C-alpha positions as a printed NumPy array, in Angstrom:
array([[  0.964,  49.438,  23.143],
       [  1.786,  48.272,  19.632],
       [ -0.713,  46.068,  17.811],
       [  0.993,  43.191,  16.047],
       [ -0.44 ,  42.605,  12.613],
       [  0.919,  39.762,  10.531],
       [  2.57 ,  40.815,   7.319],
       [  1.176,  39.711,   3.999],
       [  4.125,  37.346,   3.652],
       [  3.446,  35.788,   7.06 ],
       [ -0.213,  35.263,   6.154],
       [  0.785,  33.751,   2.807],
       [  3.255,  31.355,   4.47 ],
       [  0.617,  30.375,   7.035],
       [ -1.972,  29.66 ,   4.328],
       [  0.508,  27.604,   2.284],
       [  1.425,  25.654,   5.427],
       [ -2.231,  25.038,   6.149],
       [ -2.854,  23.835,   2.598],
       [  0.137,  21.5  ,   2.82 ],
       [ -1.067,  20.146,   6.149],
       [ -4.5  ,  19.462,   4.711],
       [ -2.981,  17.838,   1.629],
       [ -0.773,  15.739,   3.877],
       [ -3.822,  14.416,   5.639],
       [ -5.352,  13.344,   2.356],
       [ -2.345,  11.212,   1.387],
       [ -1.41 ,  10.03 ,   4.868],
       [ -1.815,   6.295,   5.454],
       [ -1.958,   5.549,   1.736],
       [  1.691,   5.181,   0.768],
       [  3.01 ,   1.827,  -0.322],
       [  4.975,   1.694,   2.935],
       [  1.753,   2.167,   4.923],
       [  0.239,  -0.838,   3.155],
       [  3.385,  -2.91 ,   3.747],
       [  3.675,  -1.921,   7.417],
       [  0.058,  -2.793,   8.166],
       [  0.404,  -6.179,   6.456],
       [  3.674,  -6.949,   8.211],
       [  2.263,  -6.089,  11.629],
       [ -0.455,  -8.724,  11.144],
       [  2.011, -11.227,   9.706],
       [  4.421, -10.772,  12.619],
       [  1.624, -11.543,  15.087],
       [  1.37 , -15.082,  13.692],
       [  5.075, -15.58 ,  12.999],
       [  4.941, -15.11 ,   9.229],
       [  7.847, -13.403,   7.471],
       [  7.48 ,  -9.939,   6.008],
       [  5.912,  -9.086,   2.685],
       [  7.623,  -6.577,   0.368],
       [  6.334,  -4.057,  -2.134],
       [  6.626,  -5.147,  -5.739],
       [  6.257,  -2.54 ,  -8.51 ],
       [  4.99 ,  -5.088, -11.042],
       [  2.268,  -6.323,  -8.69 ],
       [  1.466,  -2.704,  -7.78 ],
       [  1.108,  -1.78 , -11.48 ],
       [ -1.367,  -4.634, -11.894],
       [ -3.356,  -3.422,  -8.872],
       [ -3.345,   0.155, -10.187],
       [ -4.522,  -0.941, -13.634],
       [ -7.383,  -2.942, -12.178],
       [ -8.364,  -0.135,  -9.801],
       [ -8.602,   2.181, -12.81 ],
       [-10.916,  -0.345, -14.499],
       [-13.223,  -0.146, -11.445],
       [-13.252,   3.662, -11.33 ],
       [-16.562,   3.898, -13.204],
       [-18.575,   1.589, -10.938],
       [-16.466,   0.811,  -7.836],
       [-17.881,  -2.731,  -7.793],
       [-16.134,  -5.257,  -5.588],
       [-15.489,  -7.722,  -8.387],
       [-12.263,  -9.695,  -8.394],
       [-10.043,  -9.251, -11.42 ],
       [ -9.545, -12.955, -12.055],
       [ -5.873, -12.221, -12.651],
       [ -2.722, -14.079, -11.665],
       [ -2.463, -12.653,  -8.137],
       [ -4.206, -13.13 ,  -4.831],
       [ -6.484, -10.208,  -4.158],
       [ -8.249,  -8.289,  -1.414],
       [-10.766,  -5.573,  -2.275],
       [-12.448,  -2.887,  -0.204],
       [-14.601,   0.123,  -0.807],
       [-15.836,   2.854,   1.44 ],
       [-17.244,   6.325,   1.559],
       [-15.679,   9.39 ,   3.138],
       [-12.053,   8.668,   3.85 ],
       [-11.03 ,   5.047,   3.454],
       [ -7.266,   4.95 ,   3.802],
       [ -5.052,   2.107,   2.746],
       [ -4.282,   1.399,   6.385],
       [ -8.006,   1.349,   7.196],
       [ -8.589,  -1.205,   4.452],
       [ -5.873,  -3.547,   5.694],
       [ -7.109,  -3.165,   9.275],
       [-10.601,  -4.094,   8.081],
       [ -9.264,  -7.27 ,   6.458],
       [ -7.153,  -8.128,   9.497],
       [-10.258,  -7.565,  11.631],
       [-11.568, -10.851,  10.239],
       [ -8.959, -12.67 ,  12.34 ],
       [-11.562, -13.452,  15.012],
       [-13.552, -15.417,  12.431],
       [-10.604, -17.654,  11.498],
       [-10.268, -20.898,  13.452],
       [ -6.765, -22.283,  13.042],
       [ -7.557, -25.75 ,  14.426],
       [-10.26 , -26.39 ,  11.81 ],
       [ -8.61 , -24.106,   9.22 ],
       [-11.961, -22.532,   8.485],
       [-14.01 , -19.387,   8.856],
       [-16.419, -19.592,  11.761],
       [-19.051, -16.992,  12.421],
       [-18.194, -14.798,   9.47 ],
       [-15.78 , -13.947,   6.687],
       [-12.049, -14.565,   7.123],
       [-10.534, -15.071,   3.666],
       [ -9.279, -11.479,   3.441],
       [ -7.416, -12.04 ,   6.707],
       [ -5.915, -15.353,   5.605],
       [ -4.644, -13.732,   2.398],
       [ -2.952, -10.956,   4.407],
       [ -1.075, -13.525,   6.525],
       [ -0.566, -16.198,   3.821],
       [  3.007, -17.371,   4.462],
       [  3.882, -17.989,   0.811],
       [  2.737, -14.554,  -0.399],
       [  5.895, -12.45 ,  -0.34 ],
       [  5.152,  -9.642,  -2.826],
       [  2.497,  -6.972,  -2.433],
       [  1.08 ,  -4.245,  -4.639],
       [ -1.876,  -2.047,  -3.721],
       [ -3.82 ,   0.853,  -5.186],
       [ -6.452,   3.257,  -3.902],
       [ -8.638,   5.374,  -6.169],
       [-11.694,   7.553,  -5.835],
       [-14.483,   6.219,  -8.023],
       [-16.753,   8.349, -10.149],
       [-19.585,   7.772,  -7.637],
       [-17.538,   9.26 ,  -4.776],
       [-16.618,   5.976,  -3.103],
       [-13.03 ,   4.838,  -2.527],
       [-11.834,   1.564,  -4.05 ],
       [ -8.829,  -0.247,  -2.582],
       [ -7.109,  -3.304,  -3.988],
       [ -4.121,  -5.235,  -2.719],
       [ -2.642,  -7.926,  -4.935],
       [ -0.433, -10.733,  -3.592],
       [  2.246, -12.83 ,  -5.243],
       [  2.164, -15.736,  -5.091],
       [ -1.56 , -15.899,  -4.318],
       [ -2.884, -17.567,  -1.185],
       [ -6.069, -19.106,   0.143],
       [ -5.616, -22.549,  -1.359],
       [ -8.346, -24.885,  -0.155],
       [ -7.096, -27.306,   2.467],
       [ -3.871, -25.374,   3.131],
       [ -3.245, -23.327,   6.264],
       [ -2.153, -19.705,   5.881],
       [  0.625, -20.113,   8.488]])
């Protein structure tokens, strides 16, 4: 009986494959398309047209995320775009962030156009019918937390107006 021992090359290829797989996990669900897809799934549920990625809006989001790297505080930028912010520890993907915002749907009452029983303004920004451009960024802060920002153009959440 012959004992099969992997060659050094086979072991090397396996290790490289394993490293790539692990690296793939770390970037999975964080691409701009992942952000767009998650937004558009929520928008489709309420009959709102799709949102598209905009490099200018994304550059703004990236710049502001970099400004928050030192403290990871959930402070709005006060800039020209609508904005949703999230932070989390461990692995907080872009998709997870959007799902968290969309999870506020249960607190939005369409008939009264208000939040009932909790927060819903992140959700209404995700589905705001007039917001057609999106740019998001995700960074790891110096304190180990993840900071996620999505910026929307034009902004939404105007008092007295319905999102859809």
